[in-house]
PDB file of C-alpha atoms in Angstrom:
ATOM      1  CA  MET A 135     103.156 -16.696  54.235  1.00 44.00           C
ATOM      2  CA  LEU A 136     103.392 -15.270  57.758  1.00 47.00           C
ATOM      3  CA  VAL A 137     100.802 -12.771  58.766  1.00 47.00           C
ATOM      4  CA  PRO A 138     101.395 -10.787  61.931  1.00 50.00           C
ATOM      5  CA  TRP A 139      98.375 -11.059  64.147  1.00 52.00           C
ATOM      6  CA  SER A 140      97.615 -10.026  67.670  1.00 48.00           C
ATOM      7  CA  THR A 141      94.675  -9.567  69.913  1.00 53.00           C
ATOM      8  CA  GLN A 142      93.992  -6.288  71.577  1.00 56.00           C
ATOM      9  CA  ALA A 143      94.482  -7.825  75.013  1.00 57.00           C
ATOM     10  CA  GLN A 144      97.434  -6.349  76.823  1.00 62.00           C
ATOM     11  CA  SER A 145      99.731  -8.714  78.602  1.00 67.00           C
ATOM     12  CA  VAL A 146     100.188  -7.790  82.229  1.00 78.00           C
ATOM     13  CA  ALA A 147     103.745  -7.937  83.467  1.00 84.00           C
ATOM     14  CA  ARG A 148     103.968 -10.090  86.554  1.00 86.00           C
ATOM     15  CA  PRO A 149     106.386  -9.264  89.316  1.00 85.00           C
ATOM     16  CA  PRO A 150     109.204 -11.755  89.735  1.00 84.00           C
ATOM     17  CA  PRO A 151     108.510 -14.547  92.211  1.00 90.00           C
ATOM     18  CA  ASN A 152     109.692 -14.230  95.784  1.00 91.00           C
ATOM     19  CA  ILE A 153     112.678 -16.372  96.719  1.00 90.00           C
ATOM     20  CA  LEU A 154     113.362 -17.633 100.224  1.00 87.00           C
ATOM     21  CA  LEU A 155     116.629 -19.482 100.725  1.00 87.00           C
ATOM     22  CA  VAL A 156     117.191 -21.041 104.136  1.00 82.00           C
ATOM     23  CA  LEU A 157     120.735 -22.249 104.668  1.00 83.00           C
ATOM     24  CA  THR A 158     121.655 -24.261 107.743  1.00 79.00           C
ATOM     25  CA  ASP A 159     124.755 -26.132 108.834  1.00 77.00           C
ATOM     26  CA  ASP A 160     125.223 -29.617 110.220  1.00 70.00           C
ATOM     27  CA  GLN A 161     122.039 -31.188 108.888  1.00 69.00           C
ATOM     28  CA  ASP A 162     123.528 -34.666 108.750  1.00 68.00           C
ATOM     29  CA  TYR A 163     120.907 -37.177 107.591  1.00 65.00           C
ATOM     30  CA  MET A 164     122.835 -40.152 108.982  1.00 66.00           C
ATOM     31  CA  LEU A 165     122.956 -38.594 112.465  1.00 65.00           C
ATOM     32  CA  GLY A 166     119.239 -37.803 112.372  1.00 65.00           C
ATOM     33  CA  SER A 167     119.594 -34.042 112.779  1.00 65.00           C
ATOM     34  CA  SER A 168     116.731 -33.525 110.348  1.00 63.00           C
ATOM     35  CA  SER A 169     114.292 -35.543 112.461  1.00 68.00           C
ATOM     36  CA  ARG A 170     111.165 -34.023 113.984  1.00 70.00           C
ATOM     37  CA  GLU A 171     112.714 -34.371 117.422  1.00 76.00           C
ATOM     38  CA  TYR A 172     115.309 -31.679 116.679  1.00 72.00           C
ATOM     39  CA  MET A 173     113.546 -29.399 114.213  1.00 71.00           C
ATOM     40  CA  PRO A 174     109.767 -29.888 114.469  1.00 76.00           C
ATOM     41  CA  ASN A 175     108.838 -26.469 113.036  1.00 78.00           C
ATOM     42  CA  VAL A 176     111.139 -26.731 110.035  1.00 72.00           C
ATOM     43  CA  ASN A 177     109.837 -30.194 109.246  1.00 72.00           C
ATOM     44  CA  SER A 178     106.194 -29.141 109.503  1.00 76.00           C
ATOM     45  CA  LEU A 179     106.651 -25.924 107.491  1.00 74.00           C
ATOM     46  CA  VAL A 180     109.113 -27.117 104.860  1.00 71.00           C
ATOM     47  CA  GLY A 181     109.981 -30.775 105.128  1.00 66.00           C
ATOM     48  CA  ASP A 182     106.510 -32.268 104.792  1.00 70.00           C
ATOM     49  CA  ALA A 183     105.831 -30.436 101.537  1.00 69.00           C
ATOM     50  CA  GLY A 184     109.404 -30.409 100.334  1.00 68.00           C
ATOM     51  CA  LEU A 185     111.747 -32.701  98.517  1.00 69.00           C
ATOM     52  CA  GLU A 186     113.797 -35.462 100.093  1.00 69.00           C
ATOM     53  CA  LEU A 187     116.756 -36.516  98.005  1.00 71.00           C
ATOM     54  CA  GLN A 188     117.704 -40.175  98.075  1.00 75.00           C
ATOM     55  CA  ASN A 189     120.885 -40.039  95.978  1.00 78.00           C
ATOM     56  CA  PHE A 190     123.029 -36.926  96.040  1.00 74.00           C
ATOM     57  CA  ILE A 191     126.590 -35.660  96.289  1.00 77.00           C
ATOM     58  CA  VAL A 192     128.313 -32.441  97.242  1.00 78.00           C
ATOM     59  CA  SER A 193     131.788 -31.326  96.267  1.00 80.00           C
ATOM     60  CA  MET A 194     132.685 -30.775  99.935  1.00 84.00           C
ATOM     61  CA  ALA A 195     130.362 -31.353 102.873  1.00 81.00           C
ATOM     62  CA  TRP A 196     131.752 -28.664 105.133  1.00 86.00           C
ATOM     63  CA  CYS A 197     130.018 -25.388 105.920  1.00 87.00           C
ATOM     64  CA  CYS A 198     132.404 -22.729 104.570  1.00 91.00           C
ATOM     65  CA  PRO A 199     133.349 -24.465 101.286  1.00 94.00           C
ATOM     66  CA  SER A 200     129.687 -25.376 100.696  1.00 92.00           C
ATOM     67  CA  ARG A 201     128.523 -21.822 101.393  1.00 94.00           C
ATOM     68  CA  ALA A 202     131.196 -20.466  99.043  1.00 96.00           C
ATOM     69  CA  SER A 203     129.898 -22.850  96.356  1.00 95.00           C
ATOM     70  CA  LEU A 204     126.305 -21.726  96.881  1.00 93.00           C
ATOM     71  CA  PHE A 205     127.234 -18.027  96.911  1.00 95.00           C
ATOM     72  CA  THR A 206     129.422 -18.243  93.764  1.00 96.00           C
ATOM     73  CA  GLY A 207     127.848 -21.079  91.770  1.00 95.00           C
ATOM     74  CA  ARG A 208     131.280 -22.718  91.582  1.00 96.00           C
ATOM     75  CA  PHE A 209     132.525 -26.108  92.681  1.00 94.00           C
ATOM     76  CA  VAL A 210     135.125 -26.161  95.450  1.00 95.00           C
ATOM     77  CA  HIS A 211     137.930 -26.973  93.009  1.00 94.00           C
ATOM     78  CA  ASN A 212     137.042 -23.755  91.135  1.00 95.00           C
ATOM     79  CA  HIS A 213     136.910 -21.375  94.105  1.00 95.00           C
ATOM     80  CA  ASN A 214     139.486 -23.186  96.292  1.00 95.00           C
ATOM     81  CA  ILE A 215     137.820 -22.299  99.604  1.00 95.00           C
ATOM     82  CA  THR A 216     138.702 -25.606 101.247  1.00 95.00           C
ATOM     83  CA  SER A 217     138.478 -24.785 104.948  1.00 92.00           C
ATOM     84  CA  GLY A 218     136.659 -22.626 107.440  1.00 90.00           C
ATOM     85  CA  LYS A 219     139.713 -20.599 108.359  1.00 87.00           C
ATOM     86  CA  TRP A 220     142.644 -18.743 106.848  1.00 86.00           C
ATOM     87  CA  PRO A 221     144.745 -19.477 104.823  1.00 90.00           C
ATOM     88  CA  GLN A 222     142.754 -22.299 103.185  1.00 93.00           C
ATOM     89  CA  GLY A 223     139.355 -20.687 103.530  1.00 92.00           C
ATOM     90  CA  GLY A 224     136.943 -18.625 105.549  1.00 90.00           C
ATOM     91  CA  ALA A 225     135.649 -15.139 104.868  1.00 89.00           C
ATOM     92  CA  ASN A 226     139.161 -13.714 104.570  1.00 87.00           C
ATOM     93  CA  LYS A 227     140.137 -15.946 101.654  1.00 92.00           C
ATOM     94  CA  PHE A 228     136.695 -15.645 100.042  1.00 93.00           C
ATOM     95  CA  LEU A 229     136.819 -11.839 100.029  1.00 88.00           C
ATOM     96  CA  ALA A 230     140.550 -11.583  99.252  1.00 89.00           C
ATOM     97  CA  SER A 231     139.969 -13.794  96.193  1.00 92.00           C
ATOM     98  CA  GLY A 232     137.405 -11.298  94.863  1.00 90.00           C
ATOM     99  CA  PHE A 233     134.427 -13.633  95.151  1.00 92.00           C
ATOM    100  CA  GLY A 234     132.426 -11.083  97.140  1.00 89.00           C
ATOM    101  CA  ASN A 235     131.926  -9.069  93.930  1.00 91.00           C
ATOM    102  CA  ASP A 236     130.280 -11.898  91.978  1.00 94.00           C
ATOM    103  CA  THR A 237     127.757 -13.786  94.107  1.00 96.00           C
ATOM    104  CA  LEU A 238     124.164 -14.931  94.108  1.00 96.00           C
ATOM    105  CA  ALA A 239     123.201 -11.758  95.998  1.00 96.00           C
ATOM    106  CA  VAL A 240     124.819  -9.558  93.330  1.00 96.00           C
ATOM    107  CA  TRP A 241     123.102 -11.478  90.519  1.00 96.00           C
ATOM    108  CA  LEU A 242     119.699 -11.248  92.228  1.00 95.00           C
ATOM    109  CA  ASN A 243     120.255  -7.530  92.839  1.00 94.00           C
ATOM    110  CA  GLN A 244     120.976  -7.034  89.130  1.00 95.00           C
ATOM    111  CA  LEU A 245     117.608  -8.688  88.399  1.00 93.00           C
ATOM    112  CA  GLY A 246     115.824  -6.200  90.653  1.00 92.00           C
ATOM    113  CA  TYR A 247     115.567  -8.293  93.803  1.00 94.00           C
ATOM    114  CA  ASN A 248     116.115  -6.836  97.260  1.00 92.00           C
ATOM    115  CA  SER A 249     118.216  -9.348  99.154  1.00 93.00           C
ATOM    116  CA  TYR A 250     118.203  -9.604 102.929  1.00 93.00           C
ATOM    117  CA  PHE A 251     120.707 -11.672 104.882  1.00 92.00           C
ATOM    118  CA  THR A 252     120.682 -12.630 108.532  1.00 91.00           C
ATOM    119  CA  GLY A 253     122.827 -15.122 110.409  1.00 89.00           C
ATOM    120  CA  LYS A 254     126.124 -16.807 109.652  1.00 88.00           C
ATOM    121  CA  TYR A 255     127.753 -15.645 106.413  1.00 90.00           C
ATOM    122  CA  LEU A 256     131.172 -17.317 106.284  1.00 90.00           C
ATOM    123  CA  ASN A 257     133.525 -18.430 109.034  1.00 88.00           C
ATOM    124  CA  GLY A 258     135.712 -15.556 110.185  1.00 84.00           C
ATOM    125  CA  PHE A 259     133.422 -12.831 108.852  1.00 84.00           C
ATOM    126  CA  GLY A 260     134.050  -9.641 110.789  1.00 76.00           C
ATOM    127  CA  ALA A 261     137.461 -10.732 112.012  1.00 62.00           C
ATOM    128  CA  GLU A 262     140.463  -8.547 111.210  1.00 59.00           C
ATOM    129  CA  LEU A 263     140.780  -8.831 107.421  1.00 52.00           C
ATOM    130  CA  ALA A 264     137.234  -9.758 106.486  1.00 48.00           C
ATOM    131  CA  MET A 265     135.552  -6.358 106.799  1.00 53.00           C
ATOM    132  CA  PRO A 266     136.470  -4.416 103.646  1.00 51.00           C
ATOM    133  CA  GLU A 267     133.086  -2.718 103.632  1.00 59.00           C
ATOM    134  CA  PRO A 268     130.026  -2.507 105.880  1.00 61.00           C
ATOM    135  CA  CYS A 269     128.202  -5.304 104.109  1.00 76.00           C
ATOM    136  CA  PRO A 270     128.858  -7.791 101.315  1.00 86.00           C
ATOM    137  CA  LYS A 271     127.764  -6.584  97.874  1.00 91.00           C
ATOM    138  CA  GLY A 272     124.284  -7.324  96.591  1.00 93.00           C
ATOM    139  CA  TYR A 273     122.427  -7.187  99.901  1.00 91.00           C
ATOM    140  CA  ARG A 274     119.985  -4.416 100.653  1.00 90.00           C
ATOM    141  CA  VAL A 275     120.058  -5.402 104.318  1.00 90.00           C
ATOM    142  CA  PHE A 276     122.851  -7.475 105.839  1.00 87.00           C
ATOM    143  CA  GLU A 277     122.702  -8.636 109.445  1.00 87.00           C
ATOM    144  CA  GLY A 278     125.499 -11.168 109.408  1.00 84.00           C
ATOM    145  CA  LEU A 279     127.033 -12.510 112.562  1.00 82.00           C
ATOM    146  CA  VAL A 280     130.417 -11.015 113.293  1.00 79.00           C
ATOM    147  CA  GLN A 281     132.747 -13.747 114.406  1.00 71.00           C
ATOM    148  CA  LYS A 282     135.026 -13.301 117.349  1.00 62.00           C
ATOM    149  CA  ARG A 283     137.844 -15.715 117.984  1.00 52.00           C
ATOM    150  CA  GLY A 284     136.666 -19.128 119.141  1.00 48.00           C
ATOM    151  CA  GLN A 285     133.259 -19.211 117.437  1.00 44.00           C
ATOM    152  CA  TYR A 286     132.247 -21.862 114.899  1.00 42.00           C
ATOM    153  CA  LYS A 287     134.621 -24.536 116.160  1.00 42.00           C
TER     154      LYS A 287
END
């Protein structure tokens, strides 16, 4: 026999946890770019208390395909952003393929988060074709770098 039972104590709804995602390029472990010499503040604030992976793989270790994977939750062979520039990749291909409508920022927004973005979004962002709207979907504030020809080479 099951008897419903409860205490009079009310459960207090907790706000969702804050999320801070820091995404950088060219952090090659073999070349030592993560050493204290190059990034002392990051290492003291994050690295010392963080996680160092000893065995890991990525589907493509290049900035634009990796960012597309992080933004969409898809492996490179599923989103086919294989380069940093058109026609194989970059912001133009990412947005033209419709991926800008279904990203981590959109999903977090649907859960009630206010997402803020600053810095490099995807290679080619802001160039001719890659500006269908003022800011990618899901971000409350978007301060992405607008790429002019010759940047990110």
